[in-house]
XYZ file of C-alpha atoms in Angstrom:
678
model
C 77.010 42.616 85.833
C 77.880 41.196 82.402
C 75.915 38.145 81.154
C 75.456 36.073 77.986
C 72.850 37.438 75.576
C 69.611 35.452 76.056
C 68.504 36.071 72.457
C 71.572 34.837 70.562
C 72.964 32.653 73.386
C 76.217 34.585 73.254
C 76.867 34.194 69.517
C 76.067 37.787 68.620
C 74.006 36.602 65.587
C 70.313 35.930 64.829
C 68.483 34.045 61.975
C 66.548 36.394 59.680
C 65.437 33.889 56.952
C 66.238 30.544 55.217
C 67.476 29.817 51.694
C 67.932 26.703 49.526
C 71.026 24.730 50.417
C 73.603 25.252 47.646
C 75.243 21.882 48.335
C 72.256 19.571 47.862
C 70.101 22.042 45.882
C 67.268 21.518 48.358
C 67.136 17.676 48.158
C 68.688 17.122 51.546
C 70.997 14.360 50.177
C 74.287 14.479 48.345
C 74.620 10.924 46.741
C 73.843 7.155 46.812
C 76.446 4.358 47.416
C 76.797 0.673 48.371
C 77.027 0.626 52.133
C 78.019 -3.037 52.298
C 81.556 -2.316 51.224
C 81.920 0.078 54.153
C 80.910 -2.418 56.825
C 83.141 -5.433 56.239
C 83.197 -8.038 58.963
C 79.561 -7.493 59.884
C 77.160 -10.424 59.497
C 74.877 -10.552 56.498
C 71.859 -10.406 58.777
C 73.143 -7.116 60.257
C 73.455 -5.431 56.898
C 70.505 -6.804 55.076
C 68.957 -3.348 54.857
C 72.081 -1.459 53.866
C 72.299 -2.396 50.266
C 71.638 1.098 49.029
C 71.467 4.332 51.111
C 71.261 8.068 50.674
C 73.746 10.306 52.592
C 72.218 13.450 54.273
C 73.711 16.772 53.225
C 76.206 17.915 55.928
C 75.633 21.589 55.099
C 71.889 21.624 55.826
C 71.682 18.433 57.903
C 69.241 16.982 55.351
C 66.722 19.806 55.563
C 67.503 21.244 52.179
C 67.589 24.769 53.635
C 70.286 26.854 55.351
C 69.768 29.881 57.668
C 70.807 33.432 56.806
C 72.258 35.398 59.837
C 72.384 39.075 60.840
C 73.767 40.955 63.906
C 71.801 40.399 67.114
C 69.902 43.593 67.930
C 69.677 42.767 71.639
C 73.436 42.592 72.318
C 74.723 44.529 69.315
C 76.772 41.583 68.107
C 78.969 41.273 71.206
C 77.143 38.258 72.566
C 77.022 39.971 75.985
C 74.570 42.204 77.790
C 74.807 44.338 80.931
C 72.373 43.540 83.733
C 71.627 45.218 87.054
C 73.806 43.884 89.870
C 70.900 44.077 92.267
C 67.761 42.936 90.417
C 69.147 41.429 87.216
C 67.184 43.672 84.886
C 68.500 44.321 81.385
C 70.424 47.640 81.253
C 71.954 47.687 77.789
C 74.452 46.352 75.313
C 78.070 45.501 76.075
C 80.464 47.356 76.014
C 78.361 50.528 75.731
C 77.027 50.140 79.287
C 79.857 48.123 80.843
C 80.441 50.678 83.657
C 76.770 50.792 84.712
C 76.028 48.548 87.687
C 72.450 49.448 88.622
C 69.306 49.923 86.606
C 67.414 53.199 86.894
C 64.946 51.785 89.447
C 67.644 50.304 91.701
C 69.818 53.399 91.332
C 67.002 55.648 92.567
C 66.384 53.281 95.466
C 70.124 53.307 96.329
C 70.258 57.105 96.231
C 67.296 57.293 98.586
C 68.978 54.809 100.894
C 72.283 56.686 100.900
C 70.559 59.915 101.855
C 69.691 58.292 105.139
C 73.179 56.704 105.703
C 75.820 58.025 108.080
C 79.233 58.871 106.601
C 82.174 57.317 108.431
C 85.560 58.922 107.751
C 88.850 57.039 107.627
C 91.899 59.259 108.210
C 95.163 58.782 106.352
C 98.442 59.187 108.243
C 98.827 62.851 107.305
C 95.697 63.953 109.159
C 96.017 65.171 112.732
C 93.842 66.500 115.557
C 93.159 69.677 113.611
C 91.429 67.693 110.862
C 88.905 66.030 113.209
C 85.456 67.655 113.496
C 82.948 67.416 116.319
C 79.835 65.350 115.540
C 81.328 63.306 112.715
C 81.923 59.549 112.730
C 85.395 58.052 112.281
C 86.808 54.569 111.873
C 89.573 53.680 114.319
C 91.386 50.867 116.096
C 91.484 50.181 119.831
C 95.107 50.834 120.830
C 94.898 50.752 124.624
C 92.416 49.921 127.373
C 92.349 51.375 130.875
C 89.904 51.339 133.784
C 88.739 54.812 132.874
C 88.171 54.110 129.179
C 89.398 52.916 125.823
C 91.934 54.737 123.628
C 91.007 54.652 119.956
C 93.628 55.542 117.307
C 92.305 57.110 114.121
C 95.814 56.941 112.568
C 99.434 56.826 113.760
C 99.343 60.313 115.264
C 95.697 60.921 116.165
C 93.898 59.191 119.011
C 91.237 59.924 121.577
C 89.460 58.517 124.625
C 86.168 56.619 124.710
C 84.854 56.732 128.280
C 82.525 54.027 129.680
C 79.590 56.438 130.023
C 79.788 57.157 126.276
C 79.489 53.483 125.282
C 75.960 52.866 124.006
C 75.047 49.192 124.121
C 78.523 48.005 125.081
C 80.678 47.592 128.167
C 84.349 48.418 128.695
C 85.227 44.715 128.651
C 83.738 44.332 125.162
C 86.610 46.284 123.607
C 89.896 44.498 122.872
C 93.185 45.913 121.575
C 93.215 45.726 117.785
C 89.423 45.836 117.377
C 88.093 48.066 114.617
C 85.492 50.451 115.969
C 83.397 53.333 114.664
C 83.201 56.290 117.032
C 81.597 59.717 117.033
C 83.607 62.790 118.062
C 81.927 64.721 120.880
C 84.777 67.108 121.778
C 88.137 68.195 120.304
C 90.843 70.119 122.160
C 93.600 70.723 119.577
C 95.851 72.695 121.935
C 96.059 69.624 124.204
C 95.830 67.104 121.355
C 92.843 65.508 123.099
C 89.667 64.023 121.566
C 86.599 62.603 123.327
C 84.585 59.870 121.579
C 81.109 58.344 121.834
C 80.237 54.831 120.662
C 76.886 54.402 118.893
C 76.147 51.145 117.023
C 75.845 51.760 113.269
C 74.565 49.197 110.775
C 74.180 51.142 107.545
C 76.922 53.630 106.698
C 79.331 54.657 103.985
C 83.111 54.929 104.435
C 84.928 57.918 102.987
C 88.737 58.094 102.903
C 89.952 61.454 104.195
C 93.282 62.253 102.509
C 95.311 65.371 103.167
C 97.510 67.173 100.635
C 100.598 68.779 102.193
C 102.174 71.581 100.102
C 105.908 71.407 99.454
C 108.011 73.792 101.556
C 111.696 74.456 102.280
C 113.591 73.779 105.485
C 114.457 77.471 105.770
C 110.776 78.440 105.636
C 110.034 76.038 108.494
C 112.873 77.460 110.607
C 111.946 81.065 109.798
C 108.396 80.498 111.065
C 109.833 79.443 114.432
C 110.388 75.870 115.571
C 108.338 76.302 118.745
C 105.391 77.679 116.772
C 105.711 74.865 114.199
C 105.838 71.936 116.655
C 103.539 69.054 115.571
C 102.752 70.769 112.268
C 102.883 68.461 109.247
C 105.402 69.573 106.628
C 106.526 68.320 103.224
C 110.145 68.655 102.067
C 112.457 67.238 99.428
C 116.210 67.041 99.843
C 119.486 65.164 99.581
C 120.631 62.748 102.277
C 124.083 63.833 103.470
C 124.396 61.518 106.493
C 122.644 58.455 107.928
C 123.039 57.561 111.604
C 121.539 54.474 113.232
C 120.717 55.056 116.893
C 119.457 52.480 119.439
C 116.028 53.832 118.523
C 115.248 55.513 115.194
C 117.321 55.951 112.053
C 118.359 59.592 111.633
C 118.709 60.980 108.107
C 120.483 64.335 107.798
C 118.890 66.105 104.835
C 119.629 69.349 103.009
C 117.415 71.036 100.435
C 119.960 73.725 99.641
C 118.370 76.292 101.957
C 119.085 74.676 105.336
C 119.698 71.274 106.925
C 117.329 69.156 109.030
C 117.142 65.752 110.673
C 114.514 63.236 109.584
C 113.735 60.567 112.193
C 112.297 57.225 111.008
C 111.428 54.386 113.398
C 110.079 51.003 112.320
C 111.783 48.720 114.847
C 114.050 50.157 117.555
C 117.700 49.850 116.565
C 116.891 48.506 113.095
C 117.714 50.510 109.979
C 114.631 52.145 108.509
C 114.418 52.567 104.724
C 117.497 50.471 103.843
C 116.962 51.408 100.199
C 117.993 55.019 100.969
C 121.726 55.771 100.883
C 123.863 58.888 101.344
C 123.508 61.069 98.246
C 119.954 59.928 97.439
C 117.095 62.388 96.931
C 114.088 61.754 99.170
C 110.545 63.091 99.537
C 109.510 63.413 103.194
C 106.233 64.221 104.910
C 106.336 64.415 108.694
C 105.674 66.357 111.860
C 107.931 69.094 113.198
C 109.814 68.422 116.426
C 112.890 69.855 118.136
C 116.055 67.965 119.103
C 119.030 69.707 120.675
C 117.500 73.013 119.641
C 117.476 72.043 115.954
C 114.753 71.004 113.514
C 113.841 67.325 113.408
C 111.030 65.960 111.238
C 109.286 62.834 112.515
C 108.625 60.809 109.377
C 105.076 59.963 108.365
C 105.920 59.185 104.750
C 109.346 58.834 103.151
C 109.983 57.984 99.516
C 113.193 57.757 97.525
C 112.944 59.766 94.319
C 114.462 58.437 91.119
C 114.807 59.330 87.467
C 114.069 62.791 86.110
C 112.178 63.802 89.262
C 115.259 63.183 91.411
C 117.542 64.874 88.894
C 115.377 67.986 88.916
C 115.538 68.238 92.723
C 119.274 67.509 92.666
C 119.929 70.296 90.161
C 117.987 72.784 92.280
C 119.895 71.777 95.428
C 123.204 72.075 93.568
C 122.267 75.551 92.372
C 121.360 76.735 95.878
C 124.451 75.205 97.498
C 126.663 76.653 94.792
C 125.290 80.113 95.518
C 125.805 79.723 99.280
C 129.342 78.407 98.848
C 130.519 81.457 96.888
C 133.521 82.940 98.765
C 134.378 86.587 99.304
C 136.715 86.350 96.333
C 136.915 90.092 95.675
C 137.938 91.053 99.225
C 140.979 93.357 99.434
C 144.173 91.637 100.546
C 145.791 92.887 103.746
C 148.716 94.158 101.659
C 149.161 95.047 97.999
C 150.908 92.257 96.149
C 151.069 91.401 92.422
C 151.728 87.764 93.310
C 148.643 87.565 95.520
C 146.536 89.160 92.790
C 147.711 86.507 90.345
C 146.850 83.860 92.925
C 143.390 85.321 93.640
C 141.435 82.933 91.333
C 143.190 79.920 92.844
C 142.607 81.190 96.379
C 138.919 81.849 95.665
C 138.595 78.345 94.217
C 140.094 76.773 97.345
C 137.893 78.936 99.594
C 134.792 77.870 97.656
C 135.741 74.192 97.870
C 136.060 74.499 101.651
C 132.719 76.298 102.018
C 131.038 73.763 99.737
C 132.437 70.842 101.739
C 130.864 72.316 104.877
C 127.497 72.708 103.117
C 127.721 69.163 101.731
C 128.222 67.754 105.218
C 131.816 66.699 104.596
C 134.269 66.721 107.519
C 137.232 69.063 107.016
C 140.738 68.016 108.059
C 143.485 70.665 108.228
C 146.997 69.216 108.011
C 149.820 71.705 108.623
C 153.539 71.575 109.286
C 154.411 71.577 112.986
C 156.215 74.938 113.084
C 155.204 78.558 113.642
C 154.314 79.158 109.988
C 152.284 75.945 109.772
C 150.403 76.654 112.999
C 149.614 80.203 111.855
C 148.241 78.804 108.589
C 146.220 76.049 110.255
C 144.833 78.334 112.957
C 143.788 81.007 110.439
C 141.752 78.433 108.504
C 140.319 76.999 111.719
C 139.098 80.385 112.951
C 137.414 80.985 109.588
C 135.840 77.542 109.242
C 134.374 76.942 112.713
C 131.816 79.802 112.633
C 130.689 78.739 109.141
C 130.452 75.142 110.333
C 128.332 76.126 113.335
C 126.098 78.251 111.117
C 125.451 75.717 108.365
C 125.659 72.383 110.195
C 122.689 71.018 112.106
C 124.982 69.192 114.546
C 125.474 71.301 117.685
C 128.856 69.593 118.152
C 129.880 70.104 114.528
C 133.215 71.700 115.484
C 134.200 68.381 117.076
C 132.496 65.975 114.682
C 133.188 67.700 111.350
C 136.497 69.484 111.864
C 139.969 68.362 112.788
C 143.332 70.121 112.715
C 146.510 68.076 113.057
C 150.206 68.998 112.760
C 152.652 66.969 110.666
C 156.180 66.552 111.978
C 157.622 65.848 108.541
C 157.896 68.745 106.064
C 155.528 66.836 103.757
C 152.302 64.818 103.968
C 153.755 61.456 104.881
C 152.204 57.982 104.864
C 151.857 57.928 108.641
C 149.693 61.069 108.471
C 147.440 59.813 105.687
C 147.022 56.445 107.399
C 145.727 58.135 110.543
C 143.410 60.395 108.562
C 141.994 57.491 106.545
C 141.518 55.178 109.523
C 139.615 57.785 111.532
C 137.569 58.861 108.504
C 136.593 55.323 107.526
C 135.612 54.553 111.118
C 133.420 57.666 111.216
C 131.858 56.659 107.906
C 131.010 53.177 109.177
C 129.897 54.216 112.670
C 128.148 57.509 112.006
C 127.449 57.529 108.273
C 129.728 60.505 107.609
C 131.100 61.307 104.170
C 134.795 61.013 103.385
C 136.530 64.276 104.334
C 138.101 67.216 102.559
C 141.804 67.384 103.494
C 143.517 70.778 103.354
C 147.314 70.607 103.404
C 149.021 73.834 104.379
C 152.752 74.543 104.657
C 152.956 71.075 103.075
C 151.630 69.313 100.008
C 153.281 70.869 96.929
C 156.238 68.566 96.383
C 156.599 65.146 94.791
C 157.285 63.749 98.280
C 153.629 64.430 99.097
C 152.284 62.454 96.126
C 152.327 58.910 97.650
C 150.207 59.966 100.639
C 147.927 62.215 98.575
C 147.290 59.506 95.963
C 146.394 57.051 98.732
C 143.872 59.516 100.160
C 142.361 60.171 96.726
C 141.946 56.413 96.196
C 139.496 56.408 99.117
C 137.435 59.274 97.709
C 139.101 62.065 99.697
C 139.356 65.530 98.120
C 142.710 67.239 98.775
C 143.537 70.963 98.651
C 147.028 72.440 99.034
C 148.118 75.848 100.380
C 151.898 75.852 100.387
C 154.921 78.045 99.646
C 157.679 75.486 99.136
C 159.229 74.883 95.725
C 156.867 72.450 93.949
C 159.167 71.395 91.126
C 159.056 72.383 87.477
C 156.049 74.562 86.625
C 154.499 73.983 83.180
C 151.561 76.191 82.189
C 150.863 76.982 85.826
C 150.757 73.327 86.843
C 153.092 70.949 88.647
C 153.202 67.200 89.153
C 151.082 67.150 92.315
C 148.210 68.942 90.536
C 147.236 65.629 88.913
C 146.056 64.388 92.314
C 144.520 67.409 94.058
C 141.400 69.560 93.644
C 142.992 72.960 94.282
C 146.493 74.384 94.687
C 147.733 77.732 96.004
C 151.485 78.299 95.739
C 153.389 81.497 94.788
C 155.692 79.519 92.490
C 152.727 78.707 90.220
C 152.454 82.400 89.238
C 156.121 83.351 89.258
C 156.474 84.136 92.987
C 158.742 82.642 95.625
C 158.583 81.187 99.128
C 158.655 84.546 100.942
C 154.855 84.639 100.866
C 154.632 81.885 103.438
C 151.802 79.431 104.117
C 150.682 81.582 107.052
C 150.221 84.519 104.670
C 148.393 82.509 102.003
C 146.149 80.642 104.438
C 145.178 83.869 106.214
C 144.091 85.467 102.937
C 142.169 82.310 101.969
C 140.559 82.273 105.420
C 139.308 85.835 104.882
C 137.727 84.691 101.608
C 135.999 81.869 103.473
C 134.763 84.121 106.270
C 135.479 87.840 106.055
C 134.288 88.389 109.633
C 137.439 86.794 111.097
C 139.827 89.428 109.729
C 140.206 91.141 113.099
C 141.069 87.837 114.812
C 143.727 86.668 112.365
C 145.219 89.740 110.643
C 148.364 89.539 112.820
C 149.121 85.874 112.025
C 150.964 86.527 108.722
C 153.420 88.778 110.589
C 154.260 85.978 113.047
C 154.475 83.430 110.208
C 156.943 85.404 108.076
C 159.157 86.171 111.084
C 159.113 82.509 112.114
C 160.122 81.428 108.585
C 162.739 84.214 108.168
C 160.997 85.526 105.033
C 162.132 88.699 103.264
C 160.498 91.227 100.969
C 158.238 94.263 100.741
C 155.038 92.307 101.418
C 156.743 90.672 104.407
C 157.522 94.077 105.919
C 153.913 95.163 105.387
C 152.560 92.089 107.179
C 154.967 92.641 110.066
C 153.770 96.256 110.427
C 150.135 95.084 110.520
C 150.946 92.524 113.237
C 152.887 95.007 115.380
C 150.189 97.660 115.109
C 147.395 95.215 115.883
C 149.040 93.508 118.873
C 150.094 96.861 120.329
C 146.515 98.129 120.067
C 145.058 95.130 121.908
C 147.848 95.111 124.494
C 147.064 98.719 125.386
C 143.372 97.853 125.765
C 143.485 94.516 127.560
C 147.144 93.672 128.253
C 150.318 95.152 129.642
C 150.151 98.141 127.311
C 153.540 97.506 125.750
C 154.694 98.484 122.280
C 155.270 95.313 120.230
C 158.486 94.948 118.219
C 159.877 92.433 115.727
C 161.687 90.782 118.653
C 158.282 90.112 120.245
C 157.108 88.400 117.060
C 160.282 86.289 117.096
C 159.517 85.315 120.695
C 155.981 84.271 119.743
C 157.290 82.189 116.820
C 159.906 80.532 119.034
C 157.333 79.762 121.734
C 155.088 78.198 119.093
C 157.949 75.998 117.905
C 158.710 75.098 121.522
C 155.109 74.127 122.291
C 154.780 72.260 118.970
C 157.587 69.940 120.057
C 155.496 68.773 123.013
C 152.142 68.821 121.255
C 153.491 66.292 118.740
C 150.373 65.079 116.851
C 147.818 66.925 118.969
C 146.045 70.018 117.646
C 146.617 71.978 120.843
C 143.251 73.701 120.563
C 142.938 76.142 123.446
C 146.713 76.473 123.877
C 147.704 77.442 120.344
C 145.121 80.243 120.306
C 146.715 81.781 123.400
C 150.278 81.503 122.082
C 149.338 83.066 118.733
C 147.111 85.700 120.396
C 143.858 85.137 118.510
C 141.859 85.681 121.721
C 142.733 89.355 121.662
C 140.458 90.463 124.468
C 142.422 88.100 126.687
C 145.850 89.156 125.412
C 147.059 89.494 128.999
C 147.093 85.669 129.204
C 149.029 85.491 125.936
C 151.693 87.859 127.263
C 152.006 85.918 130.495
C 152.230 82.598 128.633
C 154.870 83.898 126.210
C 157.058 85.021 129.120
C 156.853 81.554 130.679
C 157.440 79.580 127.486
C 160.179 81.851 126.149
C 162.173 81.618 129.352
C 161.955 77.833 129.353
C 162.727 77.561 125.624
C 165.834 79.751 125.890
C 167.116 77.694 128.829
C 166.837 74.528 126.757
C 168.379 76.168 123.688
C 171.329 77.422 125.754
C 171.767 73.921 127.155
C 171.773 72.454 123.662
C 174.197 75.087 122.336
C 176.621 74.382 125.186
C 176.665 70.784 124.035
C 176.741 71.410 120.291
C 179.023 74.403 119.666
C 182.208 72.869 121.121
C 181.740 69.945 118.714
C 181.175 72.209 115.692
C 183.837 71.818 113.003
C 184.371 74.976 110.949
C 186.243 75.068 107.659
C 186.775 78.023 105.321
C 186.751 76.925 101.704
C 188.753 78.437 98.864
C 185.698 80.326 97.614
C 185.382 81.947 101.083
C 182.346 79.849 102.022
C 182.462 78.793 105.655
C 181.492 75.109 105.968
C 180.324 73.924 109.389
C 179.688 70.297 110.305
C 178.108 68.878 113.442
C 177.399 65.285 114.411
C 174.020 65.852 116.065
C 173.645 62.172 116.935
C 176.850 62.230 118.916
C 177.118 65.704 120.397
C 173.557 66.942 121.113
C 170.894 66.082 123.642
C 168.311 63.699 122.201
C 164.528 63.564 122.642
C 164.320 67.117 123.913
C 163.876 70.636 122.584
C 165.310 71.791 120.289
C 165.166 68.719 118.027
C 167.992 68.076 115.516
C 166.525 70.244 112.761
C 165.967 73.235 115.018
C 169.367 72.663 116.644
C 171.071 73.011 113.270
C 169.122 76.205 112.682
C 170.214 77.729 115.971
C 173.836 76.699 115.325
C 173.626 78.328 111.892
C 172.276 81.559 113.413
C 175.168 81.565 115.897
C 177.734 81.130 113.118
C 176.115 83.902 111.064
C 176.345 86.287 114.021
C 179.979 85.353 114.533
C 181.158 85.672 110.938
C 178.565 88.154 109.689
């Protein structure tokens, strides 16, 4: 302890000698004066003896001598000394000995006493059954009482049983829930997570905090070691929060460290948000125990801390680097056909493919919006078949294909406000209910024109990324860019590199899909052939894609179907059946039906052939019915320049609300006129 110096009384100085007072020169007085004038109003009797007086010197207090000081040797001039906390003996000067609490005698006595003390260990929350040793004493808290004994918790995850026969000097009724108790371990069974305790009264003991350091690891390393083998092991990870879901019990944080994704479960109060300071996009440091939920890794939180500043930035940069590597597409894959236009589009296609892969890794939902015709469905389905396996591989959610992916057709030949409103409403609801991020929207067979801009700009305003894969004329191209490029994150269109619309959306999306996931080539390599036939495209590349489709479908038909030789007429039938079914699907994705019509389930091509026969027959019946109503009302006029002008009042002379709709009806009428006049 620190006390006032007994020698100098805390001044830090001592008197070494005296010298003559310089003020009074040793007389002790400074002057004489008439005191009567200073005491007016006092009676004469009271001041009879104050006629003349000498004033004592204030410097020496009338002694004529003044002291000369030097530094106190005992305290070193500080005015303080250090004494033993136990016996009060002088230890030394302050501050030289400020950290010493016991004198040498008391210190030796304390060391002797400690040699005979028991050490009681206090576990932190990271310690588990494996850190407990037989024979040692531990501090715990009574967490439960039963007839057969008392359960004592050493921390949140480690507890054992104190049986009545092991209670020395106490009865079962003496222990209450919440009581602190010191127990001795008599048996540990780590494989069963069981500990047996003995209670022995201790009076003199020392408490030692047992803290455990958990080395940093990656989620992939945990998974690679085997989840079953790692159950209940304590692990330490750092990662980015990509989703937060509040359940009726714990709060679930979906975390990625760039190698893999895991759930982190945190429960403070059931149904109440744990760690409200943590938001999506934050970097967190987590220590917890390994568990399994739905066959995937879940870490039960023991400690969770939000990282900030340079530490968080460093982790973020490392995660970005790893995710960027994993999101690299197969950008150098050979196209299905040789095409100068496709080669010029390759960088744009690789960019779009990478954005889609990165969205999946970032935990963003992906929405595919395509035109509701054969070309649009071929494009949307090609992307779907490429994305779903990647989504299942990288997402921790076993139902990721339903929660993080959506494909919807658009009736209008552009991304209209009705479409974007639906997409935004569903996405915002998912964000509020399930903590999902705003989605990546991929527009295909739509999206390039100025008609798409109002809907796209509305989506972007809500933080939605938009990609476009289209083949329609996008307007004036300046330096490889068009007006819609100001609003979107990636754009694939043949017109941007000097091409035309004959490389349809089905062609472009199929090639992009192969860059996303090269393993789906066999499933989707026939889709471009159907798409170009459905859109009446022309050109060398078109013929090549048709040949690939015919060869592929013929091969699978001979293995698993009727064994027929496919022709261009068969591709036209498939395209017509897709248009027919699209009319009734309206805004539904048609998952399960569309795959059969477009023959992506090739080992079950027999069902495709049967379905095409049924749909084609019904579609032709309805087309014939519509033509019988429309053709008699068709007005044909040959102009002076030999152009044949045909007009038809579809509102007045065609069947409404049935297939084919007005647009398709005009197309079929046009085809009939072309056949008639050549």
